[in-house]
Amino acid sequence: PSSMPFTEADFADAWQRSTELIPTLGGAKVGHAFNGIFSFTPDGAPIVGESRDVQGLWVSEAIWVTHSAGVAKSLAEQMITGHSEIDMHECDLYRFEKTDLVPSNVARTSAQNFVEVYDIIHPLQPKVEPRPLRVSPFYGRQQELGAMLLDGAGWERPHWYESNSVLLEQLPEQWQAPKREPWSAQFWSPVSAVEAWRTREAVAMYDMTPLRRLEVGGPGALALLQKLTTNQLDKKVGSVTYALMLDATGGVRSDVTVARVAEDRFQVGVNGPLDEDWMLRHADSDVYVRDITGATACIGLWGPLAREVLAPLTSADISHTGLKYFNGRTIHVGGVDVLALRLSYVGELGWELYTDADTALRLWDTLWEAGQAHGVVAAGRSAFNSLRLEKGYRSWGTDMTTEHDPYQAGLGFAVRKAKGNFIGASALQEERGGPVLTCLTLDDPSHVVMGKEPVLIDGTVAGYVTSAAYGYTIGKTVAYAWLPAGLQPGDHVAVQYFRDLLPATVMAEPLVDPDMNKIRC
Ligand code: THG
């Protein structure tokens, strides 16, 4: 039940005090009253969607009064047309991690959500319990290095490493970050500047283990992935392809990397549980889809000196031509089997190095030791997010969702219309128009915003920031925002941060290495 009979006695005292505080209330009468029961989910949002197992069984649970009209509209749209006008991934029935669904975790998290429901919570504020739930094989090393750990999808994820603070003395002036006001200074450290600097100018190790990956295999694997994605995947074994998954209306459901590791087997880097759900809904019996995230681990080894670190550790040819950009291959490093994918979300030379969970610590230690001579640092998500924004790499769910088509999101390059016959293809014949994802920088280097702020043009709200971070390489805050089409580099806008209007400028993107000289070398 979501409502129980009204109990006057529970209400009387609060009502009495309310009328003292706001005397005009005294003349009002309560017209309709009931005892509402709050439903709490692991993330506070409703649970809406059609069962994957029982066709026609729709779930619509944990709907608060404040959600009710919107959820009803969206649910009706989904039932009738298969598509919600407003993106609903944060309410999806299948969004949860396995650990979210363990009853004792549900109870603990929900009890805490009840306490905090009306609090203003910092976007990075971590859960207190239950933690730690998911840790990578490098967790011990991370603790030794003083990792500042925050939780994400149940994982412990280093945001920066306190041990790098000794390098602050060596940090060149132009890489130093301005002091922050108290709100944006929370869960942030100037040490992130050191990690960004070393990534751009030397080499860094990023724990990419929490990046969700699926193995898609079997005789029907290629056909399934071809149907679900926008890019051409029928390429040779060893190829890696960046592609989008669209819904039937051409909205962006996800962006993925697809590595063809064998004729009938692919490793797909995805964004969350919904991608697996989408694949399972479309998979015939000649395909299997398996989440291999917890069974494997990943280190992003990135920076201009990444090859100096890795080359002496392997007999494989990892030169620019030996293992090309957006290609992958199994190599041996320090006695361990490694799948090396040559790509980088931070926009530097290097590889994502995958290995089984049991051999991962040895891989970390081997790279760490070899990296010492080249100034390697362990680097965290704070630097990571800054570097990827400077490079213009979008983060699905934040920067774009099903509300946007690929062209609006600046991702038209990942669509091969000629491939034909993938989900969403016919809808792309006509582009949607509407707002476009626009790169901004804040004019005053000491200003920082955090995402979700309104953006004003000529004093009127025209859109909102998706993600933002201080860009250490460029010495300014980078903010991506949905804004009306037609803005030109150099145009002036303002970002509202609490009560302040911060001047910002539209920029040509990406801000760093637009010619790919750092990556393709
Ligand atoms: N690594 C892997 N899989 C992933 C991510 C990742 N899947 C989810 C998410 N992250 C996908 N996002 C991106 C975004 C950009 C790039 C890779 C993954 C990227 N883009 C090149 C560019 O735009 O210049 C693509 C160039 C090309 O298509 O040739 O590298 O981090 N494994």
Coordinates of C-alpha atoms and ligand atoms in Angstrom, one line a residue:
P1 CA 0.0 0.0 0.0
S2 CA 1.2 3.5 -0.7
S3 CA -1.5 5.2 1.4
M4 CA -3.1 4.5 4.8
P5 CA -6.0 6.1 6.6
F6 CA -5.3 9.5 7.9
T7 CA -4.5 9.8 11.7
E8 CA -5.5 13.2 13.0
A9 CA -3.3 12.9 16.1
D10 CA -0.1 12.5 14.1
F11 CA -0.8 15.7 12.2
A12 CA -2.2 18.0 14.9
D13 CA 1.0 19.2 16.5
A14 CA 2.8 20.0 13.2
W15 CA -0.3 21.8 11.9
Q16 CA -0.5 23.9 15.0
R17 CA 3.1 24.9 14.8
S18 CA 2.8 25.6 11.1
T19 CA 0.0 28.0 11.6
E20 CA 2.1 29.8 14.3
L21 CA 4.9 30.2 11.8
I22 CA 2.7 31.1 8.8
P23 CA -0.5 32.6 10.3
T24 CA -2.4 32.8 7.0
L25 CA -2.4 28.9 7.0
G26 CA -4.8 29.2 10.0
G27 CA -7.7 30.0 7.7
A28 CA -7.1 26.9 5.5
K29 CA -8.8 23.6 5.7
V30 CA -7.3 20.2 4.9
G31 CA -9.4 19.0 2.0
H32 CA -8.0 15.5 1.4
A33 CA -5.8 13.7 3.8
F34 CA -4.1 10.3 4.0
N35 CA -1.0 8.8 5.6
G36 CA 1.5 8.5 2.8
I37 CA 4.0 5.6 2.8
F38 CA 7.4 6.5 1.3
S39 CA 9.0 4.0 -0.9
F40 CA 12.8 4.1 -0.9
T41 CA 14.9 2.6 -3.7
P42 CA 18.7 2.2 -3.7
D43 CA 19.0 5.6 -5.5
G44 CA 15.7 7.2 -4.5
A45 CA 14.2 7.1 -8.0
P46 CA 11.0 5.2 -9.1
I47 CA 11.2 1.8 -10.8
V48 CA 9.5 1.7 -14.2
G49 CA 9.6 -0.7 -17.1
E50 CA 8.5 -3.8 -18.7
S51 CA 9.7 -7.2 -17.5
R52 CA 12.2 -8.8 -19.8
D53 CA 10.9 -12.3 -18.9
V54 CA 7.1 -11.7 -19.0
Q55 CA 6.0 -9.7 -21.9
G56 CA 3.3 -7.2 -21.1
L57 CA 4.1 -7.2 -17.3
W58 CA 4.8 -3.5 -16.5
V59 CA 6.4 -2.4 -13.3
S60 CA 5.7 1.1 -11.9
E61 CA 6.8 1.2 -8.2
A62 CA 8.1 3.7 -5.7
I63 CA 6.3 6.6 -7.3
W64 CA 6.0 9.6 -5.0
V65 CA 3.2 12.1 -5.3
T66 CA 5.8 14.5 -6.7
H67 CA 6.7 12.0 -9.5
S68 CA 3.2 10.8 -10.2
A69 CA 2.0 12.8 -13.2
G70 CA 5.4 12.6 -15.0
V71 CA 5.8 8.9 -14.4
A72 CA 2.2 8.2 -15.6
K73 CA 2.8 10.2 -18.8
S74 CA 6.1 8.4 -19.5
L75 CA 4.7 5.0 -18.7
A76 CA 1.8 5.5 -21.0
E77 CA 4.1 6.6 -23.8
Q78 CA 6.3 3.6 -23.2
M79 CA 3.4 1.2 -23.3
I80 CA 1.8 2.7 -26.4
T81 CA 4.8 3.8 -28.5
G82 CA 7.7 2.0 -26.9
H83 CA 9.4 5.3 -26.3
S84 CA 9.4 7.9 -23.5
E85 CA 9.8 11.6 -24.5
I86 CA 11.7 12.3 -21.3
D87 CA 14.8 10.1 -20.8
M88 CA 13.9 7.5 -18.1
H89 CA 17.2 5.6 -17.6
E90 CA 17.5 6.8 -14.0
C91 CA 14.1 5.1 -13.4
D92 CA 14.6 1.9 -15.4
L93 CA 13.6 -1.4 -13.9
Y94 CA 17.0 -2.9 -14.9
R95 CA 19.3 -0.1 -13.8
F96 CA 20.5 -1.7 -10.6
E97 CA 23.8 -3.4 -9.9
K98 CA 23.7 -6.9 -8.4
T99 CA 25.0 -5.4 -5.1
D100 CA 22.1 -2.9 -5.1
L101 CA 19.6 -5.7 -4.9
V102 CA 20.9 -7.7 -1.9
P103 CA 18.2 -7.2 0.7
S104 CA 20.5 -6.2 3.5
N105 CA 22.0 -3.5 1.3
V106 CA 18.6 -2.3 0.2
A107 CA 17.6 -1.9 3.9
R108 CA 20.8 -0.1 4.8
T109 CA 20.8 2.3 1.9
S110 CA 17.0 3.0 2.1
A111 CA 17.2 3.8 5.8
Q112 CA 20.0 6.3 5.0
N113 CA 18.0 7.8 2.1
F114 CA 15.1 8.3 4.5
V115 CA 17.3 10.4 6.8
E116 CA 18.8 12.4 3.9
V117 CA 15.8 12.8 1.6
Y118 CA 15.4 16.6 2.0
D119 CA 19.1 17.4 2.6
I120 CA 21.3 19.2 0.1
I121 CA 23.9 16.6 -0.8
H122 CA 27.1 17.3 -2.6
P123 CA 27.2 15.6 -5.9
L124 CA 30.3 13.6 -4.9
Q125 CA 29.2 12.8 -1.3
P126 CA 29.8 9.0 -0.8
K127 CA 27.7 6.5 0.9
V128 CA 28.8 5.7 4.4
E129 CA 27.5 2.1 4.4
P130 CA 27.5 -0.5 3.0
R131 CA 31.1 -0.1 2.1
P132 CA 33.4 -1.4 0.7
L133 CA 31.3 -3.6 -1.5
R134 CA 33.2 -3.9 -4.8
V135 CA 37.0 -3.5 -4.9
S136 CA 39.4 -4.0 -7.7
P137 CA 42.5 -6.2 -7.3
F138 CA 44.5 -3.0 -6.8
Y139 CA 42.6 -2.0 -3.7
G140 CA 45.5 -2.8 -1.4
R141 CA 48.0 -0.8 -3.5
Q142 CA 45.6 2.1 -3.7
Q143 CA 45.3 2.2 0.0
E144 CA 49.1 2.2 0.4
L145 CA 49.2 5.2 -2.0
G146 CA 46.7 7.1 0.1
A147 CA 43.8 6.9 -2.4
M148 CA 40.9 9.1 -1.6
L149 CA 38.1 6.6 -2.4
L150 CA 34.5 7.5 -3.3
D151 CA 31.9 5.0 -4.3
G152 CA 30.4 4.6 -7.7
A153 CA 28.1 1.7 -8.9
G154 CA 29.2 0.0 -5.6
W155 CA 32.9 0.2 -6.5
E156 CA 35.6 1.9 -4.5
R157 CA 37.1 4.4 -6.9
P158 CA 40.2 6.5 -6.2
H159 CA 39.6 10.2 -6.9
W160 CA 43.2 11.1 -6.2
Y161 CA 46.2 9.7 -4.4
E162 CA 47.5 11.6 -1.4
S163 CA 51.0 10.1 -2.0
N164 CA 51.2 12.4 -5.1
S165 CA 51.1 15.5 -2.9
V166 CA 55.0 15.3 -2.7
L167 CA 55.0 16.2 -6.4
L168 CA 53.1 19.5 -5.7
E169 CA 56.5 21.1 -5.2
Q170 CA 57.6 20.2 -8.8
L171 CA 54.3 21.2 -10.4
P172 CA 55.0 23.9 -13.0
E173 CA 53.1 27.1 -12.3
Q174 CA 50.8 26.9 -15.3
W175 CA 49.4 23.6 -14.1
Q176 CA 48.6 24.8 -10.7
A177 CA 44.9 25.0 -9.9
P178 CA 43.3 28.1 -8.3
K179 CA 41.9 28.0 -4.8
R180 CA 38.2 26.9 -4.6
E181 CA 35.3 28.2 -2.7
P182 CA 34.1 25.8 0.0
W183 CA 31.4 23.9 -1.9
S184 CA 33.4 22.9 -5.0
A185 CA 36.5 22.3 -2.7
Q186 CA 34.8 19.3 -1.2
F187 CA 35.9 16.0 -2.4
W188 CA 38.6 17.7 -4.5
S189 CA 42.3 18.2 -4.0
P190 CA 45.0 20.2 -5.8
V191 CA 46.8 16.9 -6.0
S192 CA 44.6 16.2 -9.0
A193 CA 46.6 18.8 -10.9
V194 CA 49.7 16.7 -10.4
E195 CA 48.0 13.7 -11.8
A196 CA 46.7 15.5 -14.8
W197 CA 50.1 17.1 -15.5
R198 CA 51.9 13.7 -15.3
T199 CA 49.3 12.1 -17.6
R200 CA 49.8 14.8 -20.2
E201 CA 53.6 15.0 -19.9
A202 CA 54.8 11.7 -18.6
V203 CA 52.7 8.6 -17.8
A204 CA 50.0 7.5 -15.4
M205 CA 48.2 4.4 -14.3
Y206 CA 44.4 4.6 -14.0
D207 CA 42.3 1.8 -12.5
M208 CA 39.7 1.2 -15.1
T209 CA 38.4 -2.0 -13.5
P210 CA 34.9 -0.5 -12.8
L211 CA 34.4 0.2 -16.5
R212 CA 31.7 -2.3 -17.3
R213 CA 32.5 -4.9 -20.0
L214 CA 30.5 -7.6 -21.6
E215 CA 31.6 -10.6 -23.6
V216 CA 29.3 -11.2 -26.5
G217 CA 29.9 -14.5 -28.3
G218 CA 28.5 -17.2 -30.4
P219 CA 27.6 -17.6 -34.1
G220 CA 25.0 -14.8 -33.9
A221 CA 27.3 -12.3 -32.0
L222 CA 28.3 -10.2 -35.0
A223 CA 24.7 -10.0 -36.3
L224 CA 23.4 -8.9 -32.9
L225 CA 26.0 -6.2 -32.5
Q226 CA 25.5 -5.0 -36.0
K227 CA 21.8 -4.6 -35.4
L228 CA 22.3 -2.8 -32.1
T229 CA 25.0 -0.3 -33.1
T230 CA 25.6 2.5 -35.5
N231 CA 29.1 1.7 -36.7
Q232 CA 30.6 -1.0 -38.9
L233 CA 31.8 -3.9 -36.8
D234 CA 32.3 -6.4 -39.6
K235 CA 36.1 -5.9 -39.5
K236 CA 39.1 -8.1 -38.9
V237 CA 39.8 -9.7 -35.6
G238 CA 41.8 -7.2 -33.6
S239 CA 39.7 -4.2 -34.6
V240 CA 38.2 -1.9 -32.0
T241 CA 35.3 0.3 -32.9
Y242 CA 33.6 3.2 -31.2
A243 CA 29.8 3.0 -31.8
L244 CA 26.5 4.2 -30.5
M245 CA 23.4 2.2 -29.5
L246 CA 20.2 4.0 -30.5
D247 CA 16.6 3.5 -29.7
A248 CA 14.0 3.2 -32.4
T249 CA 13.6 7.0 -32.6
G250 CA 17.3 7.6 -33.1
G251 CA 18.0 8.7 -29.5
V252 CA 21.3 7.7 -28.0
R253 CA 20.9 4.8 -25.6
S254 CA 24.6 4.3 -25.0
D255 CA 28.1 4.6 -26.5
V256 CA 30.3 1.6 -26.5
T257 CA 33.7 0.3 -27.7
V258 CA 33.5 -3.0 -29.5
A259 CA 36.7 -5.1 -29.7
R260 CA 36.6 -8.1 -32.0
V261 CA 38.7 -10.5 -30.0
A262 CA 37.8 -13.6 -32.2
E263 CA 35.7 -14.2 -35.2
D264 CA 32.7 -15.0 -33.0
R265 CA 33.6 -13.2 -29.8
F266 CA 33.6 -9.5 -28.8
Q267 CA 34.5 -7.5 -25.7
V268 CA 32.2 -4.6 -25.4
G269 CA 33.0 -1.7 -23.1
V270 CA 29.6 -0.3 -22.0
N271 CA 28.1 2.2 -19.6
G272 CA 25.9 0.2 -17.2
P273 CA 23.4 -2.6 -16.5
L274 CA 20.9 -1.2 -19.1
D275 CA 23.3 -2.0 -21.9
E276 CA 23.3 -5.7 -20.9
D277 CA 19.5 -5.6 -20.6
W278 CA 19.1 -4.1 -24.1
M279 CA 21.4 -6.8 -25.6
L280 CA 19.6 -9.6 -23.8
R281 CA 16.2 -8.4 -25.1
H282 CA 17.5 -8.6 -28.6
A283 CA 19.7 -11.7 -28.4
D284 CA 18.6 -14.9 -30.0
S285 CA 19.7 -18.3 -28.8
D286 CA 22.8 -18.3 -31.0
V287 CA 24.4 -15.5 -28.9
Y288 CA 25.5 -15.3 -25.3
V289 CA 26.0 -12.0 -23.3
R290 CA 28.2 -12.3 -20.2
D291 CA 29.2 -9.6 -17.8
I292 CA 33.0 -10.1 -17.3
T293 CA 33.7 -7.0 -15.3
G294 CA 34.3 -8.7 -11.9
A295 CA 36.3 -11.5 -13.4
T296 CA 38.8 -9.2 -15.0
A297 CA 40.6 -6.0 -14.2
C298 CA 41.8 -3.1 -16.3
I299 CA 44.7 -0.6 -16.1
G300 CA 44.7 2.5 -18.3
L301 CA 48.4 3.1 -19.0
W302 CA 48.4 6.6 -20.6
G303 CA 50.8 9.4 -21.4
P304 CA 53.5 10.3 -23.9
L305 CA 55.9 7.9 -22.1
A306 CA 53.5 5.0 -21.9
R307 CA 55.3 3.2 -24.7
E308 CA 58.7 3.6 -22.9
V309 CA 57.1 1.8 -19.9
L310 CA 55.4 -1.0 -21.8
A311 CA 57.7 -1.9 -24.7
P312 CA 60.5 -3.3 -22.6
L313 CA 58.1 -5.5 -20.7
T314 CA 56.7 -7.4 -23.8
S315 CA 58.1 -9.2 -26.8
A316 CA 55.1 -8.0 -28.8
D317 CA 55.5 -5.2 -31.4
I318 CA 53.6 -2.3 -29.7
S319 CA 55.0 0.4 -32.0
H320 CA 52.6 2.8 -33.7
T321 CA 52.3 0.6 -36.7
G322 CA 52.7 -2.7 -34.8
L323 CA 49.6 -2.1 -32.7
K324 CA 47.6 0.7 -34.4
Y325 CA 45.2 3.2 -32.7
F326 CA 41.8 1.5 -32.1
N327 CA 43.3 -2.0 -32.4
G328 CA 43.8 -4.6 -29.8
R329 CA 45.8 -7.8 -29.3
T330 CA 46.7 -10.3 -26.6
I331 CA 50.3 -9.7 -25.4
H332 CA 52.3 -11.0 -22.5
V333 CA 53.5 -8.6 -19.8
G334 CA 55.6 -9.7 -16.8
G335 CA 54.4 -13.3 -17.2
V336 CA 50.8 -12.4 -17.5
D337 CA 48.3 -12.6 -20.3
V338 CA 47.0 -9.1 -21.2
L339 CA 44.5 -7.9 -23.8
A340 CA 45.8 -4.5 -24.9
L341 CA 43.3 -2.2 -26.5
R342 CA 44.9 0.9 -28.0
L343 CA 42.5 3.7 -27.0
S344 CA 42.3 6.3 -24.3
Y345 CA 39.5 8.2 -22.8
V346 CA 41.9 10.8 -21.5
G347 CA 43.3 11.5 -25.0
E348 CA 46.9 10.3 -24.6
L349 CA 49.0 7.6 -26.1
G350 CA 48.5 4.3 -24.5
W351 CA 46.4 1.3 -23.8
E352 CA 43.7 -0.2 -21.7
L353 CA 45.3 -3.3 -20.4
Y354 CA 42.9 -6.1 -19.4
T355 CA 43.8 -9.2 -17.5
D356 CA 42.1 -11.8 -15.3
A357 CA 41.4 -10.7 -11.7
D358 CA 43.9 -13.2 -10.3
T359 CA 46.8 -11.9 -12.4
A360 CA 45.9 -8.3 -12.2
L361 CA 48.0 -7.4 -9.1
R362 CA 51.1 -8.7 -10.8
L363 CA 50.4 -6.6 -13.8
W364 CA 50.0 -3.5 -11.6
D365 CA 53.2 -4.2 -9.8
T366 CA 55.1 -4.9 -13.0
L367 CA 54.0 -1.6 -14.6
W368 CA 54.5 0.3 -11.4
E369 CA 58.1 -0.8 -11.1
A370 CA 58.9 -0.2 -14.7
G371 CA 57.2 3.1 -14.7
Q372 CA 59.3 4.6 -11.8
A373 CA 62.1 5.5 -14.2
H374 CA 59.6 7.5 -16.3
G375 CA 57.8 9.3 -13.5
V376 CA 54.7 7.2 -13.4
V377 CA 51.9 8.2 -11.1
A378 CA 48.7 6.4 -10.1
A379 CA 45.9 8.8 -11.0
G380 CA 42.3 9.0 -10.0
R381 CA 38.9 10.0 -11.4
S382 CA 39.2 13.6 -10.6
A383 CA 42.0 14.1 -13.0
F384 CA 40.4 11.6 -15.4
N385 CA 37.2 13.5 -15.7
S386 CA 39.1 16.8 -16.3
L387 CA 41.2 15.2 -19.0
R388 CA 38.3 13.6 -20.9
L389 CA 36.4 16.9 -21.0
E390 CA 39.4 18.7 -22.4
K391 CA 39.5 16.0 -25.1
G392 CA 35.8 16.4 -25.7
Y393 CA 34.8 12.8 -24.9
R394 CA 31.2 12.5 -23.8
S395 CA 30.0 10.6 -20.9
W396 CA 26.7 8.8 -21.6
G397 CA 23.9 9.4 -19.2
T398 CA 25.3 12.8 -18.3
D399 CA 26.3 14.5 -21.5
M400 CA 23.7 12.8 -23.7
T401 CA 20.8 10.4 -23.4
T402 CA 17.8 9.1 -25.4
E403 CA 16.6 12.7 -25.6
H404 CA 19.3 13.5 -28.1
D405 CA 20.2 12.2 -31.6
P406 CA 23.9 11.5 -32.5
Y407 CA 24.3 14.8 -34.5
Q408 CA 23.0 16.9 -31.6
A409 CA 25.5 15.2 -29.3
G410 CA 28.4 15.8 -31.7
L411 CA 28.7 12.0 -32.3
G412 CA 27.7 11.9 -36.0
F413 CA 31.1 10.5 -36.8
A414 CA 30.2 7.2 -35.1
V415 CA 27.2 6.6 -37.4
R416 CA 27.6 4.7 -40.7
K417 CA 24.3 5.3 -42.3
A418 CA 25.4 3.1 -45.3
K419 CA 25.6 0.1 -43.0
G420 CA 21.8 0.2 -42.9
N421 CA 19.3 -1.8 -40.9
F422 CA 20.5 -1.1 -37.3
I423 CA 18.0 0.0 -34.7
G424 CA 17.3 3.7 -35.1
A425 CA 18.7 4.0 -38.6
S426 CA 15.4 4.9 -40.3
A427 CA 14.7 7.6 -37.7
L428 CA 18.1 9.2 -38.5
Q429 CA 17.0 10.0 -42.0
E430 CA 15.6 13.2 -40.5
E431 CA 17.8 14.9 -37.9
R432 CA 15.9 16.2 -34.9
G433 CA 17.4 19.7 -34.9
G434 CA 17.0 21.3 -31.5
P435 CA 19.8 22.0 -29.0
V436 CA 23.4 20.9 -29.5
L437 CA 26.0 19.9 -27.0
T438 CA 28.3 22.9 -26.8
C439 CA 31.7 23.3 -25.4
L440 CA 32.2 26.3 -23.0
T441 CA 35.1 27.6 -20.9
L442 CA 34.6 29.9 -18.0
D443 CA 36.4 33.2 -18.6
D444 CA 37.7 33.7 -15.0
P445 CA 40.3 30.9 -14.3
S446 CA 39.3 30.9 -10.6
H447 CA 35.6 30.0 -11.4
V448 CA 34.5 26.4 -11.1
V449 CA 31.1 24.8 -11.8
M450 CA 30.1 21.2 -11.2
G451 CA 27.4 20.2 -13.7
K452 CA 23.6 20.8 -14.0
E453 CA 23.8 24.6 -13.7
P454 CA 21.6 26.8 -15.9
V455 CA 23.2 28.6 -18.9
L456 CA 22.0 32.1 -19.8
I457 CA 22.1 33.9 -23.1
D458 CA 21.4 37.6 -22.9
G459 CA 20.0 37.2 -19.5
T460 CA 17.5 34.3 -20.3
V461 CA 18.0 30.7 -19.4
A462 CA 18.8 28.9 -22.7
G463 CA 20.1 25.5 -21.5
Y464 CA 22.1 23.7 -18.9
V465 CA 25.5 22.3 -18.1
T466 CA 25.9 18.6 -18.4
S467 CA 29.4 18.0 -17.0
A468 CA 32.2 20.3 -16.0
A469 CA 35.6 20.2 -14.6
Y470 CA 38.6 22.5 -14.1
G471 CA 40.9 21.8 -17.1
Y472 CA 44.5 21.7 -15.8
T473 CA 46.0 21.7 -19.3
I474 CA 44.2 24.8 -20.4
G475 CA 44.0 26.6 -17.1
K476 CA 40.2 27.1 -17.1
T477 CA 37.0 25.3 -16.3
V478 CA 35.5 23.3 -19.2
A479 CA 31.7 22.9 -19.2
Y480 CA 29.6 21.1 -21.8
A481 CA 26.1 22.4 -22.1
W482 CA 22.9 21.8 -24.2
L483 CA 22.3 25.1 -25.9
P484 CA 20.4 26.3 -29.0
A485 CA 22.1 25.5 -32.3
G486 CA 23.9 28.3 -34.1
L487 CA 26.2 29.6 -31.4
Q488 CA 29.7 30.3 -32.7
P489 CA 33.1 30.0 -31.0
G490 CA 33.7 33.3 -29.2
D491 CA 30.1 33.9 -28.4
H492 CA 29.4 34.9 -24.8
V493 CA 27.1 33.2 -22.4
A494 CA 26.8 33.0 -18.6
V495 CA 26.6 30.0 -16.2
Q496 CA 24.6 30.5 -13.0
Y497 CA 26.4 29.1 -10.0
F498 CA 24.4 29.6 -6.9
R499 CA 23.6 33.3 -7.1
D500 CA 26.5 34.3 -9.3
L501 CA 26.4 34.7 -13.1
L502 CA 29.8 33.5 -14.3
P503 CA 30.9 34.7 -17.8
A504 CA 31.7 31.9 -20.2
T505 CA 32.7 31.6 -23.9
V506 CA 31.7 29.1 -26.6
M507 CA 34.7 27.2 -27.8
A508 CA 35.7 25.1 -30.8
E509 CA 36.3 21.6 -29.6
P510 CA 38.2 19.6 -28.6
L511 CA 40.3 22.0 -26.5
V512 CA 43.3 19.7 -26.4
D513 CA 45.0 17.9 -29.2
P514 CA 42.3 18.4 -31.9
D515 CA 44.6 16.9 -34.6
M516 CA 45.2 13.7 -32.6
N517 CA 49.0 14.2 -32.7
K518 CA 49.4 12.9 -29.2
I519 CA 47.4 9.8 -29.7
R520 CA 48.4 8.7 -33.2
C521 CA 52.1 8.5 -32.8
Ligands
THG1 N1 36.8 2.4 -22.8 C1 36.2 1.3 -23.2 N2 34.8 1.3 -23.4 C2 34.1 2.4 -23.0 C3 34.7 3.5 -22.5 C4 36.1 3.5 -22.4 N3 32.7 2.3 -23.2 C5 31.9 3.3 -22.6 C6 32.5 4.7 -22.7 N4 33.9 4.6 -22.2 C7 32.5 5.0 -24.2 N5 33.0 6.4 -24.4 C8 34.1 6.6 -25.2 C9 34.2 7.9 -25.7 C10 35.3 8.2 -26.6 C11 36.2 7.3 -27.0 C12 36.1 6.0 -26.4 C13 35.0 5.7 -25.6 C14 37.2 7.6 -28.0 N6 36.8 8.3 -29.0 C15 37.7 8.5 -30.2 C16 37.5 10.0 -30.7 O1 36.4 10.5 -30.6 O2 38.5 10.6 -31.1 C17 37.1 7.6 -31.3 C18 37.9 7.7 -32.5 C19 37.4 6.7 -33.6 O3 36.2 6.4 -33.6 O4 38.3 6.2 -34.3 O5 38.3 7.1 -27.9 O6 36.7 4.5 -21.9 N7 36.9 0.3 -23.6

